[in-house]
Amino acid sequence: MTIADDASILSVPAGTPRLHESAFVASGARVIGDVTLAEGASVWYNAVVRGDSAPIVLGAGSNLQDNVSVHVDRGSPVVIGENVSVGHNAVVHGCTIGDGSLIGMGSVVLSGAVIGAGCLVAGGAVVLEGTVVPDGSLVAGVPAKVRRELTDDERAGILRNAEIYRAHSAAHAQASDVR
């Protein structure tokens, strides 16, 4: 497990973070409360993962990129499957995201939404509360709507993105301050 010196791993009355020994938490990231990071999961620079009123689970090989915000409501946990990438500046709130999906940069997924496996939520999209997105879908827009089914190549590209972030985790675990 690699946790940057200035990352925060905080216990609150709702729970204590549980991090797999291979998890990575970057500089400035905050992991708070009832949060589980599975094998090879990563939380990047200045991301906030706050499980203070329900659990948050980040599946194996999944990544929360720079400035991502993950939060819950009482009774609305966040469950992020395996090999999921959540792009920079996205907000994930009280929802479920299936294995092998990509949540685009700056997008928002609201409470009660269910994103199926192998989906792509386009950058800047807003997935409204309670929306259910079928497996293998591309969703885009405000509010987000299913636009089409992803191709096999697109789904493979999403999985490659998660693999790239696992490699980045190993490299950034070796980072040092050069001042």
mmCIF file with all atom_site columns, C-alpha atoms in Angstrom:
data_model
loop_
_atom_site.group_PDB
_atom_site.id
_atom_site.type_symbol
_atom_site.label_atom_id
_atom_site.label_alt_id
_atom_site.label_comp_id
_atom_site.label_asym_id
_atom_site.label_entity_id
_atom_site.label_seq_id
_atom_site.pdbx_PDB_ins_code
_atom_site.Cartn_x
_atom_site.Cartn_y
_atom_site.Cartn_z
_atom_site.occupancy
_atom_site.B_iso_or_equiv
_atom_site.pdbx_formal_charge
_atom_site.auth_seq_id
_atom_site.auth_comp_id
_atom_site.auth_asym_id
_atom_site.auth_atom_id
_atom_site.pdbx_PDB_model_num
ATOM 1   C CA . MET A 1 1   ? 0.000   0.000  0.000   1.00 0.00 ? 1   MET A CA 1
ATOM 2   C CA . THR A 1 2   ? 1.299   3.424  -0.893  1.00 0.00 ? 2   THR A CA 1
ATOM 3   C CA . ILE A 1 3   ? -0.168  6.443  0.864   1.00 0.00 ? 3   ILE A CA 1
ATOM 4   C CA . ALA A 1 4   ? 1.422   9.837  0.220   1.00 0.00 ? 4   ALA A CA 1
ATOM 5   C CA . ASP A 1 5   ? 2.645   11.635 3.330   1.00 0.00 ? 5   ASP A CA 1
ATOM 6   C CA . ASP A 1 6   ? 0.160   14.471 2.908   1.00 0.00 ? 6   ASP A CA 1
ATOM 7   C CA . ALA A 1 7   ? -2.848  12.302 2.052   1.00 0.00 ? 7   ALA A CA 1
ATOM 8   C CA . SER A 1 8   ? -5.521  11.972 4.748   1.00 0.00 ? 8   SER A CA 1
ATOM 9   C CA . ILE A 1 9   ? -6.907  8.605  5.835   1.00 0.00 ? 9   ILE A CA 1
ATOM 10  C CA . LEU A 1 10  ? -9.479  9.522  8.488   1.00 0.00 ? 10  LEU A CA 1
ATOM 11  C CA . SER A 1 11  ? -11.709 7.500  10.775  1.00 0.00 ? 11  SER A CA 1
ATOM 12  C CA . VAL A 1 12  ? -15.089 9.050  11.649  1.00 0.00 ? 12  VAL A CA 1
ATOM 13  C CA . PRO A 1 13  ? -18.023 7.658  13.678  1.00 0.00 ? 13  PRO A CA 1
ATOM 14  C CA . ALA A 1 14  ? -19.442 6.108  10.465  1.00 0.00 ? 14  ALA A CA 1
ATOM 15  C CA . GLY A 1 15  ? -16.339 3.968  9.982   1.00 0.00 ? 15  GLY A CA 1
ATOM 16  C CA . THR A 1 16  ? -12.665 3.584  9.294   1.00 0.00 ? 16  THR A CA 1
ATOM 17  C CA . PRO A 1 17  ? -11.127 3.283  5.818   1.00 0.00 ? 17  PRO A CA 1
ATOM 18  C CA . ARG A 1 18  ? -9.987  -0.210 4.780   1.00 0.00 ? 18  ARG A CA 1
ATOM 19  C CA . LEU A 1 19  ? -7.248  -0.166 2.165   1.00 0.00 ? 19  LEU A CA 1
ATOM 20  C CA . HIS A 1 20  ? -5.860  -3.228 0.396   1.00 0.00 ? 20  HIS A CA 1
ATOM 21  C CA . GLU A 1 21  ? -2.090  -3.546 0.688   1.00 0.00 ? 21  GLU A CA 1
ATOM 22  C CA . SER A 1 22  ? -1.749  -2.763 -3.044  1.00 0.00 ? 22  SER A CA 1
ATOM 23  C CA . ALA A 1 23  ? -3.945  0.377  -2.995  1.00 0.00 ? 23  ALA A CA 1
ATOM 24  C CA . PHE A 1 24  ? -2.476  3.767  -3.903  1.00 0.00 ? 24  PHE A CA 1
ATOM 25  C CA . VAL A 1 25  ? -3.507  7.134  -2.403  1.00 0.00 ? 25  VAL A CA 1
ATOM 26  C CA . ALA A 1 26  ? -1.817  10.182 -3.951  1.00 0.00 ? 26  ALA A CA 1
ATOM 27  C CA . SER A 1 27  ? -0.687  13.442 -2.420  1.00 0.00 ? 27  SER A CA 1
ATOM 28  C CA . GLY A 1 28  ? -3.522  15.662 -1.222  1.00 0.00 ? 28  GLY A CA 1
ATOM 29  C CA . ALA A 1 29  ? -6.176  12.944 -1.490  1.00 0.00 ? 29  ALA A CA 1
ATOM 30  C CA . ARG A 1 30  ? -8.677  12.472 1.346   1.00 0.00 ? 30  ARG A CA 1
ATOM 31  C CA . VAL A 1 31  ? -10.180 9.078  2.226   1.00 0.00 ? 31  VAL A CA 1
ATOM 32  C CA . ILE A 1 32  ? -12.683 9.462  5.049   1.00 0.00 ? 32  ILE A CA 1
ATOM 33  C CA . GLY A 1 33  ? -14.945 7.062  6.931   1.00 0.00 ? 33  GLY A CA 1
ATOM 34  C CA . ASP A 1 34  ? -16.524 3.821  5.720   1.00 0.00 ? 34  ASP A CA 1
ATOM 35  C CA . VAL A 1 35  ? -14.436 3.448  2.558   1.00 0.00 ? 35  VAL A CA 1
ATOM 36  C CA . THR A 1 36  ? -12.997 0.241  1.107   1.00 0.00 ? 36  THR A CA 1
ATOM 37  C CA . LEU A 1 37  ? -10.253 0.320  -1.521  1.00 0.00 ? 37  LEU A CA 1
ATOM 38  C CA . ALA A 1 38  ? -9.802  -3.103 -3.143  1.00 0.00 ? 38  ALA A CA 1
ATOM 39  C CA . GLU A 1 39  ? -6.687  -4.614 -4.706  1.00 0.00 ? 39  GLU A CA 1
ATOM 40  C CA . GLY A 1 40  ? -4.918  -2.217 -7.060  1.00 0.00 ? 40  GLY A CA 1
ATOM 41  C CA . ALA A 1 41  ? -7.450  0.587  -6.512  1.00 0.00 ? 41  ALA A CA 1
ATOM 42  C CA . SER A 1 42  ? -6.131  4.143  -6.675  1.00 0.00 ? 42  SER A CA 1
ATOM 43  C CA . VAL A 1 43  ? -7.217  7.562  -5.434  1.00 0.00 ? 43  VAL A CA 1
ATOM 44  C CA . TRP A 1 44  ? -5.395  10.370 -7.218  1.00 0.00 ? 44  TRP A CA 1
ATOM 45  C CA . TYR A 1 45  ? -4.247  13.887 -6.399  1.00 0.00 ? 45  TYR A CA 1
ATOM 46  C CA . ASN A 1 46  ? -6.748  15.945 -4.393  1.00 0.00 ? 46  ASN A CA 1
ATOM 47  C CA . ALA A 1 47  ? -9.610  13.482 -4.799  1.00 0.00 ? 47  ALA A CA 1
ATOM 48  C CA . VAL A 1 48  ? -12.052 13.284 -1.868  1.00 0.00 ? 48  VAL A CA 1
ATOM 49  C CA . VAL A 1 49  ? -13.763 10.010 -0.925  1.00 0.00 ? 49  VAL A CA 1
ATOM 50  C CA . ARG A 1 50  ? -16.108 10.690 2.006   1.00 0.00 ? 50  ARG A CA 1
ATOM 51  C CA . GLY A 1 51  ? -18.066 7.769  3.437   1.00 0.00 ? 51  GLY A CA 1
ATOM 52  C CA . ASP A 1 52  ? -19.521 9.540  6.454   1.00 0.00 ? 52  ASP A CA 1
ATOM 53  C CA . SER A 1 53  ? -23.159 8.414  6.238   1.00 0.00 ? 53  SER A CA 1
ATOM 54  C CA . ALA A 1 54  ? -23.021 5.252  4.078   1.00 0.00 ? 54  ALA A CA 1
ATOM 55  C CA . PRO A 1 55  ? -20.276 2.969  2.722   1.00 0.00 ? 55  PRO A CA 1
ATOM 56  C CA . ILE A 1 56  ? -18.133 3.555  -0.359  1.00 0.00 ? 56  ILE A CA 1
ATOM 57  C CA . VAL A 1 57  ? -16.474 0.627  -2.153  1.00 0.00 ? 57  VAL A CA 1
ATOM 58  C CA . LEU A 1 58  ? -13.880 1.104  -4.900  1.00 0.00 ? 58  LEU A CA 1
ATOM 59  C CA . GLY A 1 59  ? -13.367 -2.192 -6.726  1.00 0.00 ? 59  GLY A CA 1
ATOM 60  C CA . ALA A 1 60  ? -10.150 -3.900 -7.769  1.00 0.00 ? 60  ALA A CA 1
ATOM 61  C CA . GLY A 1 61  ? -8.123  -2.017 -10.370 1.00 0.00 ? 61  GLY A CA 1
ATOM 62  C CA . SER A 1 62  ? -10.416 1.017  -10.306 1.00 0.00 ? 62  SER A CA 1
ATOM 63  C CA . ASN A 1 63  ? -9.219  4.615  -10.155 1.00 0.00 ? 63  ASN A CA 1
ATOM 64  C CA . LEU A 1 64  ? -10.545 7.963  -8.973  1.00 0.00 ? 64  LEU A CA 1
ATOM 65  C CA . GLN A 1 65  ? -8.567  10.555 -10.909 1.00 0.00 ? 65  GLN A CA 1
ATOM 66  C CA . ASP A 1 66  ? -7.449  14.037 -9.849  1.00 0.00 ? 66  ASP A CA 1
ATOM 67  C CA . ASN A 1 67  ? -10.065 16.158 -8.042  1.00 0.00 ? 67  ASN A CA 1
ATOM 68  C CA . VAL A 1 68  ? -12.816 13.523 -8.132  1.00 0.00 ? 68  VAL A CA 1
ATOM 69  C CA . SER A 1 69  ? -15.428 13.841 -5.385  1.00 0.00 ? 69  SER A CA 1
ATOM 70  C CA . VAL A 1 70  ? -17.201 10.715 -4.109  1.00 0.00 ? 70  VAL A CA 1
ATOM 71  C CA . HIS A 1 71  ? -19.880 11.102 -1.444  1.00 0.00 ? 71  HIS A CA 1
ATOM 72  C CA . VAL A 1 72  ? -22.950 9.354  -0.082  1.00 0.00 ? 72  VAL A CA 1
ATOM 73  C CA . ASP A 1 73  ? -26.335 9.985  1.477   1.00 0.00 ? 73  ASP A CA 1
ATOM 74  C CA . ARG A 1 74  ? -27.738 7.928  4.330   1.00 0.00 ? 74  ARG A CA 1
ATOM 75  C CA . GLY A 1 75  ? -29.107 4.813  2.637   1.00 0.00 ? 75  GLY A CA 1
ATOM 76  C CA . SER A 1 76  ? -27.358 5.640  -0.660  1.00 0.00 ? 76  SER A CA 1
ATOM 77  C CA . PRO A 1 77  ? -23.915 4.012  -0.677  1.00 0.00 ? 77  PRO A CA 1
ATOM 78  C CA . VAL A 1 78  ? -21.469 4.222  -3.558  1.00 0.00 ? 78  VAL A CA 1
ATOM 79  C CA . VAL A 1 79  ? -20.400 0.944  -5.131  1.00 0.00 ? 79  VAL A CA 1
ATOM 80  C CA . ILE A 1 80  ? -17.836 1.249  -7.913  1.00 0.00 ? 80  ILE A CA 1
ATOM 81  C CA . GLY A 1 81  ? -17.039 -2.050 -9.629  1.00 0.00 ? 81  GLY A CA 1
ATOM 82  C CA . GLU A 1 82  ? -13.743 -3.434 -10.877 1.00 0.00 ? 82  GLU A CA 1
ATOM 83  C CA . ASN A 1 83  ? -11.583 -1.751 -13.539 1.00 0.00 ? 83  ASN A CA 1
ATOM 84  C CA . VAL A 1 84  ? -13.608 1.467  -13.487 1.00 0.00 ? 84  VAL A CA 1
ATOM 85  C CA . SER A 1 85  ? -12.044 4.838  -14.299 1.00 0.00 ? 85  SER A CA 1
ATOM 86  C CA . VAL A 1 86  ? -13.633 7.978  -12.863 1.00 0.00 ? 86  VAL A CA 1
ATOM 87  C CA . GLY A 1 87  ? -12.215 10.937 -14.804 1.00 0.00 ? 87  GLY A CA 1
ATOM 88  C CA . HIS A 1 88  ? -10.775 14.164 -13.462 1.00 0.00 ? 88  HIS A CA 1
ATOM 89  C CA . ASN A 1 89  ? -13.205 16.496 -11.659 1.00 0.00 ? 89  ASN A CA 1
ATOM 90  C CA . ALA A 1 90  ? -16.137 14.074 -11.807 1.00 0.00 ? 90  ALA A CA 1
ATOM 91  C CA . VAL A 1 91  ? -18.687 13.861 -8.977  1.00 0.00 ? 91  VAL A CA 1
ATOM 92  C CA . VAL A 1 92  ? -20.030 10.448 -7.960  1.00 0.00 ? 92  VAL A CA 1
ATOM 93  C CA . HIS A 1 93  ? -22.798 10.597 -5.357  1.00 0.00 ? 93  HIS A CA 1
ATOM 94  C CA . GLY A 1 94  ? -24.754 7.714  -3.801  1.00 0.00 ? 94  GLY A CA 1
ATOM 95  C CA . CYS A 1 95  ? -24.772 5.538  -6.929  1.00 0.00 ? 95  CYS A CA 1
ATOM 96  C CA . THR A 1 96  ? -23.604 2.233  -8.401  1.00 0.00 ? 96  THR A CA 1
ATOM 97  C CA . ILE A 1 97  ? -21.141 1.921  -11.284 1.00 0.00 ? 97  ILE A CA 1
ATOM 98  C CA . GLY A 1 98  ? -20.670 -1.444 -12.986 1.00 0.00 ? 98  GLY A CA 1
ATOM 99  C CA . ASP A 1 99  ? -17.393 -3.192 -13.809 1.00 0.00 ? 99  ASP A CA 1
ATOM 100 C CA . GLY A 1 100 ? -15.335 -1.891 -16.709 1.00 0.00 ? 100 GLY A CA 1
ATOM 101 C CA . SER A 1 101 ? -17.049 1.485  -17.016 1.00 0.00 ? 101 SER A CA 1
ATOM 102 C CA . LEU A 1 102 ? -15.601 4.946  -17.536 1.00 0.00 ? 102 LEU A CA 1
ATOM 103 C CA . ILE A 1 103 ? -17.088 8.072  -15.984 1.00 0.00 ? 103 ILE A CA 1
ATOM 104 C CA . GLY A 1 104 ? -15.865 10.983 -18.110 1.00 0.00 ? 104 GLY A CA 1
ATOM 105 C CA . MET A 1 105 ? -14.095 14.107 -16.931 1.00 0.00 ? 105 MET A CA 1
ATOM 106 C CA . GLY A 1 106 ? -16.331 16.647 -15.240 1.00 0.00 ? 106 GLY A CA 1
ATOM 107 C CA . SER A 1 107 ? -19.396 14.426 -15.307 1.00 0.00 ? 107 SER A CA 1
ATOM 108 C CA . VAL A 1 108 ? -21.852 14.023 -12.428 1.00 0.00 ? 108 VAL A CA 1
ATOM 109 C CA . VAL A 1 109 ? -23.612 10.808 -11.389 1.00 0.00 ? 109 VAL A CA 1
ATOM 110 C CA . LEU A 1 110 ? -26.319 11.451 -8.775  1.00 0.00 ? 110 LEU A CA 1
ATOM 111 C CA . SER A 1 111 ? -27.900 9.414  -5.972  1.00 0.00 ? 111 SER A CA 1
ATOM 112 C CA . GLY A 1 112 ? -29.696 6.217  -6.863  1.00 0.00 ? 112 GLY A CA 1
ATOM 113 C CA . ALA A 1 113 ? -28.316 6.087  -10.403 1.00 0.00 ? 113 ALA A CA 1
ATOM 114 C CA . VAL A 1 114 ? -27.108 2.709  -11.641 1.00 0.00 ? 114 VAL A CA 1
ATOM 115 C CA . ILE A 1 115 ? -24.514 2.669  -14.406 1.00 0.00 ? 115 ILE A CA 1
ATOM 116 C CA . GLY A 1 116 ? -24.269 -0.797 -15.960 1.00 0.00 ? 116 GLY A CA 1
ATOM 117 C CA . ALA A 1 117 ? -21.091 -2.729 -16.745 1.00 0.00 ? 117 ALA A CA 1
ATOM 118 C CA . GLY A 1 118 ? -18.959 -1.612 -19.667 1.00 0.00 ? 118 GLY A CA 1
ATOM 119 C CA . CYS A 1 119 ? -20.518 1.846  -19.975 1.00 0.00 ? 119 CYS A CA 1
ATOM 120 C CA . LEU A 1 120 ? -19.114 5.218  -20.948 1.00 0.00 ? 120 LEU A CA 1
ATOM 121 C CA . VAL A 1 121 ? -20.553 8.352  -19.344 1.00 0.00 ? 121 VAL A CA 1
ATOM 122 C CA . ALA A 1 122 ? -19.347 11.178 -21.586 1.00 0.00 ? 122 ALA A CA 1
ATOM 123 C CA . GLY A 1 123 ? -17.393 14.074 -20.140 1.00 0.00 ? 123 GLY A CA 1
ATOM 124 C CA . GLY A 1 124 ? -19.649 16.778 -18.705 1.00 0.00 ? 124 GLY A CA 1
ATOM 125 C CA . ALA A 1 125 ? -22.737 14.553 -18.631 1.00 0.00 ? 125 ALA A CA 1
ATOM 126 C CA . VAL A 1 126 ? -25.173 14.735 -15.709 1.00 0.00 ? 126 VAL A CA 1
ATOM 127 C CA . VAL A 1 127 ? -26.794 11.406 -14.827 1.00 0.00 ? 127 VAL A CA 1
ATOM 128 C CA . LEU A 1 128 ? -29.904 12.293 -12.832 1.00 0.00 ? 128 LEU A CA 1
ATOM 129 C CA . GLU A 1 129 ? -31.089 10.621 -9.629  1.00 0.00 ? 129 GLU A CA 1
ATOM 130 C CA . GLY A 1 130 ? -32.504 7.146  -10.121 1.00 0.00 ? 130 GLY A CA 1
ATOM 131 C CA . THR A 1 131 ? -31.397 6.791  -13.752 1.00 0.00 ? 131 THR A CA 1
ATOM 132 C CA . VAL A 1 132 ? -30.624 3.205  -14.809 1.00 0.00 ? 132 VAL A CA 1
ATOM 133 C CA . VAL A 1 133 ? -28.135 2.836  -17.664 1.00 0.00 ? 133 VAL A CA 1
ATOM 134 C CA . PRO A 1 134 ? -28.032 -0.576 -19.408 1.00 0.00 ? 134 PRO A CA 1
ATOM 135 C CA . ASP A 1 135 ? -24.741 -2.478 -19.760 1.00 0.00 ? 135 ASP A CA 1
ATOM 136 C CA . GLY A 1 136 ? -22.544 -1.415 -22.663 1.00 0.00 ? 136 GLY A CA 1
ATOM 137 C CA . SER A 1 137 ? -24.124 2.014  -23.177 1.00 0.00 ? 137 SER A CA 1
ATOM 138 C CA . LEU A 1 138 ? -22.755 5.405  -24.133 1.00 0.00 ? 138 LEU A CA 1
ATOM 139 C CA . VAL A 1 139 ? -24.585 8.131  -22.221 1.00 0.00 ? 139 VAL A CA 1
ATOM 140 C CA . ALA A 1 140 ? -24.132 11.848 -22.828 1.00 0.00 ? 140 ALA A CA 1
ATOM 141 C CA . GLY A 1 141 ? -25.799 15.181 -22.265 1.00 0.00 ? 141 GLY A CA 1
ATOM 142 C CA . VAL A 1 142 ? -27.511 17.219 -19.581 1.00 0.00 ? 142 VAL A CA 1
ATOM 143 C CA . PRO A 1 143 ? -29.528 15.397 -18.519 1.00 0.00 ? 143 PRO A CA 1
ATOM 144 C CA . ALA A 1 144 ? -27.654 12.298 -19.696 1.00 0.00 ? 144 ALA A CA 1
ATOM 145 C CA . LYS A 1 145 ? -29.435 9.991  -22.113 1.00 0.00 ? 145 LYS A CA 1
ATOM 146 C CA . VAL A 1 146 ? -28.401 6.695  -23.680 1.00 0.00 ? 146 VAL A CA 1
ATOM 147 C CA . ARG A 1 147 ? -27.066 7.561  -27.140 1.00 0.00 ? 147 ARG A CA 1
ATOM 148 C CA . ARG A 1 148 ? -26.017 4.131  -28.409 1.00 0.00 ? 148 ARG A CA 1
ATOM 149 C CA . GLU A 1 149 ? -24.350 0.840  -27.564 1.00 0.00 ? 149 GLU A CA 1
ATOM 150 C CA . LEU A 1 150 ? -20.553 0.845  -27.268 1.00 0.00 ? 150 LEU A CA 1
ATOM 151 C CA . THR A 1 151 ? -18.474 -1.139 -29.740 1.00 0.00 ? 151 THR A CA 1
ATOM 152 C CA . ASP A 1 152 ? -16.194 -3.949 -28.590 1.00 0.00 ? 152 ASP A CA 1
ATOM 153 C CA . ASP A 1 153 ? -13.195 -1.728 -29.383 1.00 0.00 ? 153 ASP A CA 1
ATOM 154 C CA . GLU A 1 154 ? -14.572 1.083  -27.229 1.00 0.00 ? 154 GLU A CA 1
ATOM 155 C CA . ARG A 1 155 ? -15.163 -1.280 -24.313 1.00 0.00 ? 155 ARG A CA 1
ATOM 156 C CA . ALA A 1 156 ? -11.620 -2.635 -24.687 1.00 0.00 ? 156 ALA A CA 1
ATOM 157 C CA . GLY A 1 157 ? -10.315 0.946  -24.637 1.00 0.00 ? 157 GLY A CA 1
ATOM 158 C CA . ILE A 1 158 ? -12.082 1.580  -21.338 1.00 0.00 ? 158 ILE A CA 1
ATOM 159 C CA . LEU A 1 159 ? -10.349 -1.453 -19.821 1.00 0.00 ? 159 LEU A CA 1
ATOM 160 C CA . ARG A 1 160 ? -6.996  -0.262 -21.211 1.00 0.00 ? 160 ARG A CA 1
ATOM 161 C CA . ASN A 1 161 ? -7.546  3.051  -19.423 1.00 0.00 ? 161 ASN A CA 1
ATOM 162 C CA . ALA A 1 162 ? -7.882  1.227  -16.097 1.00 0.00 ? 162 ALA A CA 1
ATOM 163 C CA . GLU A 1 163 ? -4.713  -0.777 -16.881 1.00 0.00 ? 163 GLU A CA 1
ATOM 164 C CA . ILE A 1 164 ? -2.831  2.445  -17.637 1.00 0.00 ? 164 ILE A CA 1
ATOM 165 C CA . TYR A 1 165 ? -3.834  3.875  -14.257 1.00 0.00 ? 165 TYR A CA 1
ATOM 166 C CA . ARG A 1 166 ? -2.595  0.738  -12.491 1.00 0.00 ? 166 ARG A CA 1
ATOM 167 C CA . ALA A 1 167 ? 0.781   1.311  -14.172 1.00 0.00 ? 167 ALA A CA 1
ATOM 168 C CA . HIS A 1 168 ? 0.685   5.014  -13.250 1.00 0.00 ? 168 HIS A CA 1
ATOM 169 C CA . SER A 1 169 ? 0.069   4.006  -9.618  1.00 0.00 ? 169 SER A CA 1
ATOM 170 C CA . ALA A 1 170 ? 3.278   1.995  -9.554  1.00 0.00 ? 170 ALA A CA 1
ATOM 171 C CA . ALA A 1 171 ? 5.249   4.874  -11.060 1.00 0.00 ? 171 ALA A CA 1
ATOM 172 C CA . HIS A 1 172 ? 3.749   7.533  -8.780  1.00 0.00 ? 172 HIS A CA 1
ATOM 173 C CA . ALA A 1 173 ? 4.351   5.356  -5.722  1.00 0.00 ? 173 ALA A CA 1
ATOM 174 C CA . GLN A 1 174 ? 8.049   6.025  -6.401  1.00 0.00 ? 174 GLN A CA 1
ATOM 175 C CA . ALA A 1 175 ? 7.607   9.813  -6.705  1.00 0.00 ? 175 ALA A CA 1
ATOM 176 C CA . SER A 1 176 ? 9.851   12.040 -4.626  1.00 0.00 ? 176 SER A CA 1
ATOM 177 C CA . ASP A 1 177 ? 9.895   15.735 -3.814  1.00 0.00 ? 177 ASP A CA 1
ATOM 178 C CA . VAL A 1 178 ? 12.747  17.351 -5.743  1.00 0.00 ? 178 VAL A CA 1
ATOM 179 C CA . ARG A 1 179 ? 12.888  20.609 -3.809  1.00 0.00 ? 179 ARG A CA 1
#
